[in-house]
Tab-separated table of C-alpha atoms in Angstrom:
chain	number	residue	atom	x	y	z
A	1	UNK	CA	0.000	0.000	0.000
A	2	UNK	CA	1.396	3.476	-0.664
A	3	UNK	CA	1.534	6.175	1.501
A	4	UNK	CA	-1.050	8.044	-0.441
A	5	UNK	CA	-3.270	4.876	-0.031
A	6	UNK	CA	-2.687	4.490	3.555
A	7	UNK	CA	-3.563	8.446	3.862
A	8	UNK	CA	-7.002	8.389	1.610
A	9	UNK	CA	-7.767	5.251	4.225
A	10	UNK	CA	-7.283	7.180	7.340
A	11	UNK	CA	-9.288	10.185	6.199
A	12	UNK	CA	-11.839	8.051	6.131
A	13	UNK	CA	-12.028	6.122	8.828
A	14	UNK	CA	-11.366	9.383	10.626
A	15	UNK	CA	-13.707	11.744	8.916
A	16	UNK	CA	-16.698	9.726	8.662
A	17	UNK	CA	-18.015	9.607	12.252
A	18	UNK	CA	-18.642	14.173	11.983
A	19	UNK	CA	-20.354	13.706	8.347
A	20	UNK	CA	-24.065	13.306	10.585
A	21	UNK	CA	-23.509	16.415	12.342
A	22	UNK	CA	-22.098	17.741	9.567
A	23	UNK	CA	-24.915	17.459	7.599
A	24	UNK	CA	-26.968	18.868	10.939
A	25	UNK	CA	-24.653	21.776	10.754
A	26	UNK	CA	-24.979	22.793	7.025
A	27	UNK	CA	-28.988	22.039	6.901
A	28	UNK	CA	-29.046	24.814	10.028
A	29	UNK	CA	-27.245	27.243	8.202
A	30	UNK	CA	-28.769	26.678	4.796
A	31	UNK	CA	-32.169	25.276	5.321
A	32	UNK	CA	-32.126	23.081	2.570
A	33	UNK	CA	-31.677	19.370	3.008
A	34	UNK	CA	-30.578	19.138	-0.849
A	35	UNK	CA	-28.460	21.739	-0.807
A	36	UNK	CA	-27.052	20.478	3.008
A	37	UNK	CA	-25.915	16.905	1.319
A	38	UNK	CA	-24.674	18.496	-1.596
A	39	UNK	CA	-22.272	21.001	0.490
A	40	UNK	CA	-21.072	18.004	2.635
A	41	UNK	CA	-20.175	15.965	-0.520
A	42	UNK	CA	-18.364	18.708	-1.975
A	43	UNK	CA	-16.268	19.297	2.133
A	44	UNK	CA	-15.643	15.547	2.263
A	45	UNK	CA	-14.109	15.692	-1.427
A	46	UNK	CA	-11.589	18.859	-0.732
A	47	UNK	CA	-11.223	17.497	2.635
A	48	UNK	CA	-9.679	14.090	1.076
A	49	UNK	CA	-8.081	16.158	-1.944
A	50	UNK	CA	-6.568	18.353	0.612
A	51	UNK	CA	-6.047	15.608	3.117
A	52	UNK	CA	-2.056	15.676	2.727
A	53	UNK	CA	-1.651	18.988	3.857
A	54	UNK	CA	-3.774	18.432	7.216
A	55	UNK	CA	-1.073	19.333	9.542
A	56	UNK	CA	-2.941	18.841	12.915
A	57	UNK	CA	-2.876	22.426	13.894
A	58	UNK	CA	-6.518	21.814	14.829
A	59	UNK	CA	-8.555	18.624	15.310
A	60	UNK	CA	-9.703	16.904	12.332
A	61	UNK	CA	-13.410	17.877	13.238
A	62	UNK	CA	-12.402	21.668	13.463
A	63	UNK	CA	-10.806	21.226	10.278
A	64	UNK	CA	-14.153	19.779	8.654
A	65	UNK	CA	-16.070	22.251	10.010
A	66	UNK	CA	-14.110	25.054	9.020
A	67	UNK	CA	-14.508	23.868	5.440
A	68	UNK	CA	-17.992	23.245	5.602
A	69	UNK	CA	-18.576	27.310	7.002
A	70	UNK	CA	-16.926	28.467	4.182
A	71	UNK	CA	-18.887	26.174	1.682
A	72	UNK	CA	-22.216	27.084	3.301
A	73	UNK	CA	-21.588	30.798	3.064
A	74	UNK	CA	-20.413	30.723	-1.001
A	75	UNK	CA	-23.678	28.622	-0.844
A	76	UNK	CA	-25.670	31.724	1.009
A	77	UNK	CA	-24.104	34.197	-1.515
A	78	UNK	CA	-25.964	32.542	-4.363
A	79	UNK	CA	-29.274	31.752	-3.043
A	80	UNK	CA	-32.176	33.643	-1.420
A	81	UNK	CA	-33.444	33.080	2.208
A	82	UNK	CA	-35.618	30.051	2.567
A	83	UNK	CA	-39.054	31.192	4.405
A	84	UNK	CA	-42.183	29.577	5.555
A	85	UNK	CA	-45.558	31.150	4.265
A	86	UNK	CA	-46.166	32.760	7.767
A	87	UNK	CA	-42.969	34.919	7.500
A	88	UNK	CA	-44.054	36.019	3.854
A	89	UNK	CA	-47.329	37.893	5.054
A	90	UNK	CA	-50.519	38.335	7.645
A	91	UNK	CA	-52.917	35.050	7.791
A	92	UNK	CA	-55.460	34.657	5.291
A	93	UNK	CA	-58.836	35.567	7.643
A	94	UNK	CA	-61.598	33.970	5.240
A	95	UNK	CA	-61.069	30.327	5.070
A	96	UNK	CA	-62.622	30.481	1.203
A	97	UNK	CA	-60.047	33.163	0.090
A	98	UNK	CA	-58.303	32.076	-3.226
A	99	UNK	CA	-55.199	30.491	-2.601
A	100	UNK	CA	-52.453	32.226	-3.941
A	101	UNK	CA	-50.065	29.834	-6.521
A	102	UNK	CA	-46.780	28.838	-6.197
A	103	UNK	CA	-44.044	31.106	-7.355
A	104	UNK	CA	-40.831	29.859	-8.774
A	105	UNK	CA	-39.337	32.914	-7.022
A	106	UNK	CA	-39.357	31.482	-3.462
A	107	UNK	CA	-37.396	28.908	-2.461
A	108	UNK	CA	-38.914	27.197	0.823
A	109	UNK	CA	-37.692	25.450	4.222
A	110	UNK	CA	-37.423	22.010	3.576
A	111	UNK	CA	-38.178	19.636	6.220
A	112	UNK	CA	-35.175	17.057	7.597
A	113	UNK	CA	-35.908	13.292	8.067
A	114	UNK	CA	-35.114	12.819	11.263
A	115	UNK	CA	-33.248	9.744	9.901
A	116	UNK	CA	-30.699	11.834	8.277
A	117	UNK	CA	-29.261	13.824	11.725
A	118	UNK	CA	-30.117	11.329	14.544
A	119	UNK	CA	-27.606	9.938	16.124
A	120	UNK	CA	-27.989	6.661	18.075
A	121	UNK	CA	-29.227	7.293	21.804
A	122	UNK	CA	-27.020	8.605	24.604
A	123	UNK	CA	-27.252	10.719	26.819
A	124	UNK	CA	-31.416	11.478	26.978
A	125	UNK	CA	-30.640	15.375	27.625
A	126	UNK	CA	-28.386	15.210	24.324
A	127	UNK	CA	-30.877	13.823	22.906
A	128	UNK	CA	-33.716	16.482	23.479
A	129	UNK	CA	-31.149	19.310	22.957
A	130	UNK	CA	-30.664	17.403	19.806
A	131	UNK	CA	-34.614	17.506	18.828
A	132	UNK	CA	-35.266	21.021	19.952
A	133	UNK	CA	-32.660	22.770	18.273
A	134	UNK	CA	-33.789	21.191	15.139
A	135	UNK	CA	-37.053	22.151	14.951
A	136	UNK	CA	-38.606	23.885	12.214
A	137	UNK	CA	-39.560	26.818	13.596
A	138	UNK	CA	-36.152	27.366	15.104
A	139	UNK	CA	-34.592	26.593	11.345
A	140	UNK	CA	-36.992	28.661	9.501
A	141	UNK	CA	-35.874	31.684	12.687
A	142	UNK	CA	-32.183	30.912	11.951
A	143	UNK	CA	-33.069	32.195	8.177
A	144	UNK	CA	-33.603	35.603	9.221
A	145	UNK	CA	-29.923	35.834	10.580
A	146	UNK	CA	-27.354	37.059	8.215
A	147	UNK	CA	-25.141	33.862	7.581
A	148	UNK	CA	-22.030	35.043	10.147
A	149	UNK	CA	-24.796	35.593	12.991
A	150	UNK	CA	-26.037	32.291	12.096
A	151	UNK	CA	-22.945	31.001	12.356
A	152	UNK	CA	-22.081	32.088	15.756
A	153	UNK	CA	-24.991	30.790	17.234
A	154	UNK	CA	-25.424	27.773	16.122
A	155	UNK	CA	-21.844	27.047	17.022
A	156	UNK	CA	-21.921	28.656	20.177
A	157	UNK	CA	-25.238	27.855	21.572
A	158	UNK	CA	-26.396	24.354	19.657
A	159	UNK	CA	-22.463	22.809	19.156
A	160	UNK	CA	-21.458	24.417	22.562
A	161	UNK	CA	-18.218	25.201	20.946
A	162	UNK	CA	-16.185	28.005	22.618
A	163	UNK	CA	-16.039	31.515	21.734
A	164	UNK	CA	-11.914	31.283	21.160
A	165	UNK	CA	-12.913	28.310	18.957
A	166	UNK	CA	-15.550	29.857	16.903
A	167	UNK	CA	-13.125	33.239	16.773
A	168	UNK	CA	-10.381	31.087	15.190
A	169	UNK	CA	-13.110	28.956	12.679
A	170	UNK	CA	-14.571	32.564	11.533
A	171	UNK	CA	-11.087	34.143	11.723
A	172	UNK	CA	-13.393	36.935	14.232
A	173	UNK	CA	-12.133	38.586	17.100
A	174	UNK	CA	-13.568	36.971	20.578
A	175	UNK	CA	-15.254	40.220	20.909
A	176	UNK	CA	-17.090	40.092	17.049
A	177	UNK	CA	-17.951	36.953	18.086
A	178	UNK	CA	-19.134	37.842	21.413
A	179	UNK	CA	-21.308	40.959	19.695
A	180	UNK	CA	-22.519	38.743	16.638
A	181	UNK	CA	-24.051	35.853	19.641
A	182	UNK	CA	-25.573	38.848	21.602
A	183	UNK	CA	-26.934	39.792	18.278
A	184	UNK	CA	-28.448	36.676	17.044
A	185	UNK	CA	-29.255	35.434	20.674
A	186	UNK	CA	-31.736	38.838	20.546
A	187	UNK	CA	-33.352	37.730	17.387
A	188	UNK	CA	-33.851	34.239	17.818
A	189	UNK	CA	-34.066	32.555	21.413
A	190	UNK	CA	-33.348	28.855	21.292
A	191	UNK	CA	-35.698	27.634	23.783
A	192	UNK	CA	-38.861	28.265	20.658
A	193	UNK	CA	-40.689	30.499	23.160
A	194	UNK	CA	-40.958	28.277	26.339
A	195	UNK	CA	-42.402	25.269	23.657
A	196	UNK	CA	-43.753	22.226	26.288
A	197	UNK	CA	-44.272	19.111	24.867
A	198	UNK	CA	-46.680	16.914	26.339
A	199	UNK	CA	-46.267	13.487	28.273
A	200	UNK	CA	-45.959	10.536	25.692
A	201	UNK	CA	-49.515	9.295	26.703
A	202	UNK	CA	-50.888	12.781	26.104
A	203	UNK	CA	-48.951	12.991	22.637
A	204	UNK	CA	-50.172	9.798	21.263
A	205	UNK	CA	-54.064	10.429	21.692
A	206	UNK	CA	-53.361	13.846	20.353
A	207	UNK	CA	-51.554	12.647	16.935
A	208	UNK	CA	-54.535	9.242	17.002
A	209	UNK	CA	-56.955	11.848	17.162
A	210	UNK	CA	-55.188	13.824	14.565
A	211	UNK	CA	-54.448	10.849	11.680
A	212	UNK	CA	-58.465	10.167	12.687
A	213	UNK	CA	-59.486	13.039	11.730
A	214	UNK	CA	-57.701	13.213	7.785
A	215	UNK	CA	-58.455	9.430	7.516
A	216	UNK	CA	-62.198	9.567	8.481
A	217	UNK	CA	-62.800	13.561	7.000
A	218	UNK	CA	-64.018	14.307	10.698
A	219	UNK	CA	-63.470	17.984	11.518
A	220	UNK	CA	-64.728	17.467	14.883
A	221	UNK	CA	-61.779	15.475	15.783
A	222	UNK	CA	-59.371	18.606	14.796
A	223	UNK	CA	-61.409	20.918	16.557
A	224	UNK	CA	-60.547	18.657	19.996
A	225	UNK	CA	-57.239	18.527	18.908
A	226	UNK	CA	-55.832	22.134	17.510
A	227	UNK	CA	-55.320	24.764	19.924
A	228	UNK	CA	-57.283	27.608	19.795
A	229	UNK	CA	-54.296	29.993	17.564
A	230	UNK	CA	-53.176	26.880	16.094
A	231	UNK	CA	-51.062	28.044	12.734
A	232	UNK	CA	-51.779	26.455	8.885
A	233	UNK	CA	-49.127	26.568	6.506
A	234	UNK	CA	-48.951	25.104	2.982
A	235	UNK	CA	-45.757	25.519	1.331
A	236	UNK	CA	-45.396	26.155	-1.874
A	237	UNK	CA	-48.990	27.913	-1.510
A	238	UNK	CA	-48.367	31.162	0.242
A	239	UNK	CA	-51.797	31.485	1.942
A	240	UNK	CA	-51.347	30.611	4.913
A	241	UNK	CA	-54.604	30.778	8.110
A	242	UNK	CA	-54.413	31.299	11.844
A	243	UNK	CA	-56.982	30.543	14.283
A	244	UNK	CA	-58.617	26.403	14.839
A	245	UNK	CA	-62.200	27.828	13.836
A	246	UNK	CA	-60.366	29.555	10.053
A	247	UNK	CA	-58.242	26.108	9.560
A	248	UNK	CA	-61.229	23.690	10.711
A	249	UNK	CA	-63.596	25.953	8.028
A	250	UNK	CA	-60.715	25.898	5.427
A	251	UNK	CA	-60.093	22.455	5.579
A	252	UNK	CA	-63.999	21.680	5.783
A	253	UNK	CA	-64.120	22.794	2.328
A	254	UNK	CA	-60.962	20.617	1.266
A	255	UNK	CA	-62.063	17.126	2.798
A	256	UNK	CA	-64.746	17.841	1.232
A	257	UNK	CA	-62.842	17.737	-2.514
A	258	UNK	CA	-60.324	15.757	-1.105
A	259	UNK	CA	-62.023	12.897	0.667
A	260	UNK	CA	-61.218	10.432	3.212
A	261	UNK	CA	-56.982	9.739	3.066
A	262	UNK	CA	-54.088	7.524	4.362
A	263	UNK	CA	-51.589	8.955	6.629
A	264	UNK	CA	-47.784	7.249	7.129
A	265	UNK	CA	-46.191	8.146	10.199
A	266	UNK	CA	-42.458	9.852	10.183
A	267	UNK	CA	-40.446	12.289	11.589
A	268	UNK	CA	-39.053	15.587	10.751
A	269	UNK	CA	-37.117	17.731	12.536
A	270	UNK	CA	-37.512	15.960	15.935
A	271	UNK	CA	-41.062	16.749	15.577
A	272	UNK	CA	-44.028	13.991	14.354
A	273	UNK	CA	-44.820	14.243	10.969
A	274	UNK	CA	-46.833	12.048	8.557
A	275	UNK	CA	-47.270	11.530	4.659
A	276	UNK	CA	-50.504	11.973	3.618
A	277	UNK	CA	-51.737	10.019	0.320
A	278	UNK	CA	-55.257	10.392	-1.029
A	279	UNK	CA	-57.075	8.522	-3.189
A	280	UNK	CA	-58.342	9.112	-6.526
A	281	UNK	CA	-61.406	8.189	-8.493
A	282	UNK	CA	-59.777	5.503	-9.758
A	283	UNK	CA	-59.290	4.359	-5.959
A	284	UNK	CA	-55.278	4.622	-6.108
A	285	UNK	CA	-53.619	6.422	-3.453
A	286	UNK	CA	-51.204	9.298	-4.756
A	287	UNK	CA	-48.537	11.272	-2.270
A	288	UNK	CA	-50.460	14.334	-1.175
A	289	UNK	CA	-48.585	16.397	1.360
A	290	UNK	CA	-46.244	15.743	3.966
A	291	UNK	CA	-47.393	16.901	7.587
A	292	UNK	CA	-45.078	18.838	10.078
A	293	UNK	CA	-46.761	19.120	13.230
A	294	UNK	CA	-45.727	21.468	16.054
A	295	UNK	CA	-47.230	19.585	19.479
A	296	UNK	CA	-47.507	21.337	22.697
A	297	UNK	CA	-49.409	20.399	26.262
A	298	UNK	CA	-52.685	22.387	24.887
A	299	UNK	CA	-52.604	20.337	21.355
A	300	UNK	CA	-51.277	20.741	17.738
A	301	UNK	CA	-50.416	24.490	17.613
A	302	UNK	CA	-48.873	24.266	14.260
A	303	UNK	CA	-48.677	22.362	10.739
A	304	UNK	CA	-46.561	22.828	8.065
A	305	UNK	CA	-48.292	20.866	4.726
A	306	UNK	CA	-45.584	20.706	2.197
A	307	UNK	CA	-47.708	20.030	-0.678
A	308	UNK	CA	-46.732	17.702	-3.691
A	309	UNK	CA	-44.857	14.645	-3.620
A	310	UNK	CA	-41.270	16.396	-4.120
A	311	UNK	CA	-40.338	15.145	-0.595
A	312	UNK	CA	-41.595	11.595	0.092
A	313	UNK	CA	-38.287	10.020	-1.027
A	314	UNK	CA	-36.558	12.105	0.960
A	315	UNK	CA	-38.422	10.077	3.773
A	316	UNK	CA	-38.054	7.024	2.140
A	317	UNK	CA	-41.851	6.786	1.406
């Protein structure tokens, strides 16, 4: 075996362990998951092109990271901010308003499979601190940052790196990096606005309830389960409807075209999710929308319906 050999074998056995988190790290900062696994392919393929020339000055992980930052933000110079409807605009108040069409114009949060960034189970409070801080709501907030301020935060406050770390990663003064954290920190609080998730037994019925409702066109079961300002979101539609008694009337009208459907259970973003297939006059089920539900101690409080089928291999569905 060369000595080239023996070097492309060590990178990776070394490097592949940080290309989860990796990919955890570059979905935060871009909000894409497509554009996430595409950044990390191009890191791992400097990385091991520039292997050689690692001198160990950092850890290898530093080193990874520090070419992933840069990737991300060449990435962020190209492409626009990734919203949700509700940061587009003020709630549609009359659940038969005209949905507005999809633009090609906006590109929009994608949803992660939680398959993608979970690591195996360890320590239960990484675990959670894992879940919450990737949450869509916290991604879709991490969006409004400008890409250094994302940076810092994520680094600082998810990663828990240090701020002489992150100074020497951005090539920042401890101070800048000090002022951009206070910065971002104001913007965006981690903790999702005190967000309470309820006991398992209490989150089961809630999501039973919930799947009941789509797969028996029962509004009655989303009016016991939705909080009162629950939220309605339908990306790439950018009408979006606030309030359980708007989205029970909206979606009234929409079972009523719709029908009866299927939901899948899956996960996204440490949150439940499901795929929702419904079935034609011909009686064959097509991909619908994929489900991103927000769930909180008083009920669902939030659901993000990417529409179309673009997604369900992403989930393996």
């Amino acid at each position: 075996m060369t000595e080239t050999q023996a070097g492309n074998e060590d990178f990776g056995r070394l490097s592949e362990p940080f290309r989860r988190e990796l990919l955890a790290y570059c979905y935060r900062l871009l909000g894409s998951v497509d554009e996430a696994e595409e950044v990390v392919q191009d890191v791992y393929l400097d990385a091991w092109r520039g292997y050689d020339g690692f001198e160990g000055r950092s850890s290898l992980r530093t080193w990874l990271y520090r070419i992933a930052t840069r990737a991300c933000f060449k990435a962020l110079e190209k492409s626009r901010r990734r919203p949700l409807p509700a940061d587009l605009g003020a709630p549609e108040t009359h659940p038969e308003a005209r949905l507005v069409e999809p633009t090609s114009e906006v590109s929009w949060l994608q949803p992660m499979p939680d398959l993608l960034f979970a690591a195996a189970p360890t320590d239960p409070a990484t675990v959670v601190v894992q879940r919450q801080t990737m949450r869509l709501a916290l991604i879709g907030a991490l969006q409004q940052l400008p890409p250094r301020q994302r940076a810092v935060l994520i680094l600082r406050d998810v990663l828990q790196w240090r701020t002489t770390e992150v100074a020497e990663l951005l090539q920042m003064t401890a101070a800048a990096v000090n002022s951009a954290l206070q910065r971002a920190r104001a913007q965006v609080p981690l903790n999702e606005d005190g967000l309470t998730e309820p006991a398992e037994p209490r989150q089961r019925a809630l999501l039973d309830r919930y799947v009941n409702a789509f797969e028996t066109a029962d509004v009655d079961q989303l009016v016991a389960v939705l909080t009162e300002d629950a939220r309605w979101e339908m990306p790439p539609i950018a009408t979006w409807f606030e309030g359980r008694d708007t989205i029970v009337a909206f979606l009234l009208r929409q079972m009523r075209i719709i029908g009866p459907a299927e939901l899948v259970a899956t996960s996204a973003n440490g949150q439940p999710a499901f795929a929702v297939y419904a079935r034609g006059r011909d009686g064959v089920r097509r991909p619908h929308a994929l489900h991103v539900l927000t769930v909180t101690a008083e009920g669902v409080s939030r659901i993000v319906a990417f529409h179309g089928s673009g997604l369900f291999p992403l989930f393996g569905l």
